[in-house]
Coordinates of C-alpha atoms in Angstrom, one line a residue:
M59 CA 120.8 30.9 5.7
P60 CA 122.0 32.5 2.5
L61 CA 119.7 32.1 -0.6
T62 CA 120.8 30.1 -3.6
S63 CA 120.7 31.8 -7.0
V64 CA 120.7 29.9 -10.2
S65 CA 120.0 31.0 -13.8
T66 CA 120.1 29.9 -17.4
T67 CA 119.6 31.4 -20.8
V68 CA 117.0 29.5 -22.8
D69 CA 118.1 28.0 -26.2
E70 CA 116.2 26.2 -28.9
T71 CA 116.5 22.9 -27.1
T72 CA 114.9 24.2 -23.9
E73 CA 112.1 26.4 -25.1
G74 CA 108.7 25.7 -23.5
R75 CA 107.1 25.9 -20.1
V76 CA 109.0 27.8 -17.5
D77 CA 108.2 25.3 -14.7
V78 CA 110.1 22.6 -16.5
I79 CA 113.2 24.8 -16.6
V80 CA 112.8 25.9 -13.0
R81 CA 112.6 22.2 -11.9
E82 CA 115.9 21.5 -13.7
L83 CA 117.6 24.6 -12.3
S84 CA 116.5 24.0 -8.7
E85 CA 117.0 20.2 -8.9
T86 CA 113.7 19.7 -7.2
S87 CA 110.3 18.2 -7.7
R88 CA 107.7 19.5 -10.2
A89 CA 105.4 20.5 -7.3
Q90 CA 108.3 22.4 -5.6
A91 CA 109.2 24.1 -8.8
R92 CA 105.6 25.3 -9.2
G93 CA 105.7 26.5 -5.6
L94 CA 108.8 28.5 -6.3
I95 CA 107.0 30.3 -9.1
D96 CA 103.9 30.9 -6.8
H97 CA 106.1 32.4 -4.1
G98 CA 107.8 34.9 -6.4
C99 CA 111.2 33.2 -6.5
V100 CA 111.4 33.1 -10.3
T101 CA 112.1 35.9 -12.8
I102 CA 112.2 36.0 -16.6
N103 CA 114.5 38.6 -18.1
G104 CA 114.4 40.3 -14.7
N105 CA 110.6 40.4 -14.4
P106 CA 108.7 38.3 -11.9
C107 CA 107.1 35.2 -13.3
R108 CA 103.4 35.1 -12.4
S109 CA 102.2 31.9 -13.9
V110 CA 103.4 28.3 -13.9
G111 CA 102.1 28.0 -17.4
T112 CA 104.3 30.8 -18.8
T113 CA 106.3 29.7 -21.9
V114 CA 109.8 31.0 -22.6
K115 CA 111.7 31.2 -25.9
S116 CA 115.3 31.2 -27.0
G117 CA 117.3 34.1 -25.5
D118 CA 115.1 34.5 -22.4
L119 CA 117.0 34.6 -19.1
V120 CA 115.3 32.5 -16.3
A121 CA 116.6 33.0 -12.8
V122 CA 115.6 31.3 -9.5
K123 CA 116.5 32.6 -6.0
F124 CA 115.4 30.4 -3.1
D125 CA 116.3 28.7 0.2
K126 CA 117.3 25.1 -0.3
N127 CA 116.1 24.2 3.2
Q128 CA 112.6 25.7 2.7
R129 CA 109.6 23.9 1.2
Y130 CA 107.7 26.0 -1.2
R131 CA 104.2 24.8 -1.4
E132 CA 102.2 25.2 -4.6
K133 CA 99.2 27.4 -4.2
K134 CA 95.8 25.8 -4.6
R135 CA 94.3 26.7 -8.0
Q136 CA 90.6 27.0 -8.8
W137 CA 89.4 24.3 -11.2
S138 CA 88.4 25.7 -14.6
D139 CA 86.3 23.7 -17.0
R140 CA 84.1 24.9 -19.9
T141 CA 81.7 22.0 -19.5
F142 CA 80.5 22.8 -16.0
Q143 CA 80.8 25.0 -12.9
I144 CA 80.7 23.7 -9.3
V145 CA 77.7 25.0 -7.4
F146 CA 78.0 22.8 -4.3
E147 CA 80.2 20.0 -3.1
D148 CA 80.6 18.0 0.0
P149 CA 82.1 14.5 0.7
H150 CA 79.0 12.8 -0.7
I151 CA 77.5 14.8 -3.6
V152 CA 78.4 17.5 -6.1
V153 CA 76.0 19.8 -7.8
V154 CA 77.1 21.4 -11.1
N155 CA 75.8 23.9 -13.6
K156 CA 76.2 22.2 -17.0
S157 CA 77.0 24.2 -20.0
A158 CA 74.9 23.9 -23.2
G159 CA 76.6 21.8 -25.8
T160 CA 77.9 19.2 -23.3
L161 CA 76.7 15.6 -23.2
T162 CA 75.9 14.5 -19.7
V163 CA 77.1 11.0 -20.5
P164 CA 78.8 9.7 -23.7
T165 CA 76.6 7.9 -26.3
D166 CA 77.4 4.5 -27.8
R167 CA 79.8 6.4 -30.1
G168 CA 81.9 7.1 -27.1
E169 CA 82.3 10.9 -27.5
P170 CA 85.1 12.4 -25.3
N171 CA 84.7 15.2 -22.8
S172 CA 81.2 14.3 -21.6
L173 CA 80.2 15.9 -18.3
V174 CA 80.6 12.7 -16.3
D175 CA 84.1 12.3 -17.7
R176 CA 85.2 15.8 -17.0
L177 CA 83.6 15.8 -13.5
S178 CA 85.3 12.5 -12.7
I179 CA 88.7 14.0 -13.8
Y180 CA 88.0 16.9 -11.4
L181 CA 87.1 14.6 -8.6
S182 CA 90.2 12.4 -9.2
H183 CA 92.4 15.4 -8.3
S184 CA 90.8 15.7 -4.8
K185 CA 92.5 14.1 -1.8
T186 CA 89.8 11.4 -1.6
K187 CA 89.9 10.7 -5.4
K188 CA 86.2 10.2 -5.8
E189 CA 84.3 9.4 -9.0
A190 CA 81.1 11.0 -10.4
F191 CA 78.0 8.7 -10.5
V192 CA 75.1 9.8 -12.7
V193 CA 71.7 10.5 -11.0
H194 CA 69.8 12.3 -13.8
R195 CA 70.6 14.0 -17.1
L196 CA 70.1 17.0 -19.3
E197 CA 70.1 16.9 -23.1
R198 CA 73.3 18.2 -24.8
Q199 CA 71.8 21.5 -26.0
I200 CA 70.3 22.3 -22.5
S201 CA 72.1 24.0 -19.6
G202 CA 71.5 24.0 -15.9
L203 CA 71.7 22.1 -12.6
L204 CA 72.6 18.5 -12.1
V205 CA 73.5 16.5 -9.0
F206 CA 76.0 13.6 -9.0
G207 CA 76.8 11.1 -6.3
K208 CA 80.5 10.7 -5.3
H209 CA 79.7 7.1 -4.3
E210 CA 77.5 4.7 -6.1
P211 CA 75.2 4.0 -3.1
I212 CA 74.7 7.7 -2.7
A213 CA 73.7 8.1 -6.4
E214 CA 71.3 5.2 -6.0
L215 CA 69.6 6.9 -3.0
L216 CA 69.2 10.1 -5.1
I217 CA 67.9 8.1 -8.1
E218 CA 65.1 6.7 -5.8
Q219 CA 64.1 10.2 -4.9
F220 CA 63.7 11.0 -8.6
K221 CA 61.6 7.9 -9.1
D222 CA 59.4 9.0 -6.2
R223 CA 59.0 12.5 -7.6
R224 CA 60.5 14.1 -4.6
P225 CA 63.1 16.5 -6.1
D226 CA 62.0 20.0 -7.0
R227 CA 63.0 20.7 -10.6
L228 CA 62.2 24.1 -12.2
F229 CA 63.1 25.1 -15.7
H230 CA 62.9 28.4 -17.6
A231 CA 62.3 28.4 -21.3
I232 CA 61.6 30.8 -24.1
V233 CA 58.9 29.4 -26.3
L234 CA 57.5 30.5 -29.7
G235 CA 54.3 32.5 -29.7
Q236 CA 52.4 34.1 -26.8
V237 CA 51.1 31.5 -24.4
P238 CA 47.5 32.6 -23.7
E239 CA 47.0 31.1 -20.2
T240 CA 48.8 32.7 -17.3
E241 CA 49.4 29.2 -15.8
G242 CA 48.4 25.7 -16.5
T243 CA 49.3 22.0 -16.4
F244 CA 50.3 19.5 -19.0
D245 CA 49.4 15.9 -18.1
S246 CA 50.1 13.4 -20.9
H247 CA 51.7 10.1 -21.6
L248 CA 55.0 9.9 -23.6
A249 CA 56.4 7.1 -25.7
T250 CA 59.7 6.7 -27.6
G251 CA 59.7 6.4 -31.4
R252 CA 62.4 6.2 -34.0
R253 CA 65.7 8.0 -33.4
L254 CA 64.7 8.2 -29.7
N255 CA 62.1 10.9 -30.5
R256 CA 59.4 11.3 -27.8
Y257 CA 55.8 11.7 -28.6
E258 CA 52.5 12.1 -26.8
T259 CA 50.1 9.1 -27.0
S260 CA 47.3 7.3 -25.1
P261 CA 48.3 5.6 -21.8
G262 CA 49.6 2.1 -22.4
K263 CA 52.1 -0.5 -21.2
H264 CA 55.1 1.2 -22.8
T265 CA 54.2 4.9 -22.0
E266 CA 55.2 7.1 -19.2
Q267 CA 53.1 9.8 -17.5
A268 CA 54.6 13.3 -17.8
I269 CA 53.2 16.1 -15.7
T270 CA 54.5 19.7 -16.1
H271 CA 53.1 22.8 -14.3
Y272 CA 53.9 26.1 -15.9
K273 CA 53.5 29.8 -15.4
V274 CA 53.9 32.6 -17.9
L275 CA 56.5 35.1 -16.6
R276 CA 56.7 37.5 -19.6
R277 CA 55.1 37.7 -23.0
L278 CA 57.6 39.1 -25.4
S279 CA 57.1 41.0 -28.7
E280 CA 59.7 42.1 -31.2
H281 CA 60.3 45.9 -31.7
E282 CA 59.9 45.4 -35.4
S283 CA 57.1 43.2 -36.6
S284 CA 59.2 42.1 -39.6
L285 CA 61.6 40.3 -37.2
G286 CA 59.3 37.4 -36.7
S287 CA 56.9 35.8 -34.2
D288 CA 56.4 36.8 -30.6
T289 CA 57.7 34.7 -27.8
T290 CA 57.0 33.8 -24.1
L291 CA 59.2 33.3 -21.2
I292 CA 57.8 30.5 -19.1
E293 CA 58.6 28.8 -15.8
A294 CA 58.0 25.0 -15.9
T295 CA 57.9 22.9 -12.7
L296 CA 58.4 19.1 -13.3
E297 CA 56.2 16.8 -11.2
T298 CA 57.7 13.9 -13.2
S299 CA 61.1 13.6 -14.7
Q300 CA 60.5 12.1 -18.1
R301 CA 63.0 12.7 -20.9
N302 CA 62.2 15.7 -23.1
Q303 CA 58.8 16.2 -21.4
V304 CA 58.9 20.1 -21.4
R305 CA 60.0 20.2 -25.1
V306 CA 57.4 17.7 -26.3
Q307 CA 54.5 19.1 -24.4
F308 CA 55.0 22.8 -25.3
A309 CA 55.7 21.8 -29.0
N310 CA 52.4 19.9 -29.1
A311 CA 50.7 22.9 -27.6
G312 CA 51.9 25.0 -30.5
H313 CA 54.7 26.7 -28.6
P314 CA 58.0 24.9 -29.3
V315 CA 61.1 25.9 -27.3
L316 CA 63.3 28.2 -29.3
G317 CA 66.2 26.4 -31.1
D318 CA 64.8 22.9 -30.6
P319 CA 66.2 20.8 -33.4
R320 CA 63.9 17.8 -32.7
Y321 CA 60.4 18.9 -31.9
Q322 CA 58.8 21.2 -34.5
P323 CA 62.3 22.4 -35.6
N324 CA 61.0 24.6 -38.4
E325 CA 58.5 26.4 -36.1
A326 CA 61.2 26.7 -33.3
K327 CA 63.3 29.0 -35.4
H328 CA 63.6 32.7 -34.6
P329 CA 65.7 35.4 -36.4
R330 CA 67.3 36.5 -33.1
W331 CA 68.0 33.0 -31.8
N332 CA 70.9 31.8 -33.9
R333 CA 72.8 29.8 -31.3
K334 CA 73.2 26.0 -31.4
R335 CA 71.4 25.5 -28.2
I336 CA 67.9 25.2 -26.9
A337 CA 66.4 28.1 -24.9
L338 CA 65.8 25.9 -22.0
H339 CA 67.6 26.0 -18.6
A340 CA 67.4 24.0 -15.4
S341 CA 67.2 26.8 -12.9
T342 CA 66.3 25.2 -9.6
L343 CA 67.1 21.8 -8.1
G344 CA 65.9 20.8 -4.7
F345 CA 66.2 17.4 -3.0
Y346 CA 66.8 15.7 0.4
H347 CA 70.5 15.2 1.1
P348 CA 71.0 11.5 1.0
V349 CA 73.1 11.5 4.2
S350 CA 71.8 14.3 6.4
G351 CA 68.2 14.1 5.2
E352 CA 68.2 17.9 5.1
L353 CA 66.2 19.5 2.3
V354 CA 68.7 21.4 0.1
Q355 CA 67.9 23.7 -2.8
F356 CA 70.1 25.2 -5.5
E357 CA 69.5 27.9 -8.1
S358 CA 71.2 28.9 -11.3
P359 CA 70.7 32.2 -13.1
L360 CA 69.5 32.4 -16.7
P361 CA 72.4 32.0 -19.2
S362 CA 73.5 35.3 -20.7
I363 CA 72.2 34.4 -24.2
M364 CA 68.7 34.0 -22.8
E365 CA 69.0 37.2 -20.8
K366 CA 70.1 39.1 -23.9
F367 CA 67.2 37.7 -26.0
I368 CA 64.7 38.8 -23.4
A369 CA 66.3 42.3 -23.1
G370 CA 66.1 42.7 -26.9
A371 CA 62.3 42.3 -26.9
R372 CA 59.5 44.2 -25.2
S373 CA 57.1 42.9 -22.7
Q374 CA 53.4 42.4 -23.5
R375 CA 50.5 42.0 -21.0

């Protein structure tokens, strides 16, 4: 079967994405037009067109050579989103690595591009067209691992695990000052005050117990004393999952997390930490799969900004 060749010279009225022009030239569907590009059937000024998102301008020659009887399937593309990266996915759950600066869910002000919104858009493009159901959250300025259910009943089963303190949740943080104890435990009660600030208080009807076990991984010192205070890289394991518990407890111990704008913000400043994020990362997440019952565990490496900060300091005993 001979191949069909069609071409056109772009003018001011047809400038734009090449896949639109290919669709008109080939008189086919948008998906088929993108498939033609993926299979090397399209050239621009004699050169192969490599991307469906390529734009063409007035004077460009777009040519298509193809078999009208053949179906050109569009190649599957990896999803790209600055708000999250997929760590694990199956028909029931999805585990993501959230980027710092992203809200897990929108507030009452209805901010766009929250994690649950972006993830739901991603899932809507799948064959089963699922939706993301929130299980737990991370504050906007914190990065790390989160699990979502693809069905509401699955999310509810996972939520029950968090209530029963079953998931393994481990965070890494860089805190101000050198934490003296090699390891320890914070066991306190938290309440919520104005502007949703959390604070430690005596046990009561409206308080929540917060238990955090921590280990010192590295005590860090600046190469030049004029640069500011020393810092400590710590590992914090959450026995409970109360909002802001790591930040509140370390701040009250005199070691606020670097970059924290809420808890001892003036003390949390450091001359080498000038990012609009908190030096806190959800590194490990383990739980029982709500369908199989299998214990699953996921890990996320430290963000590059935290790695660079650590590399720029020297370790102390």
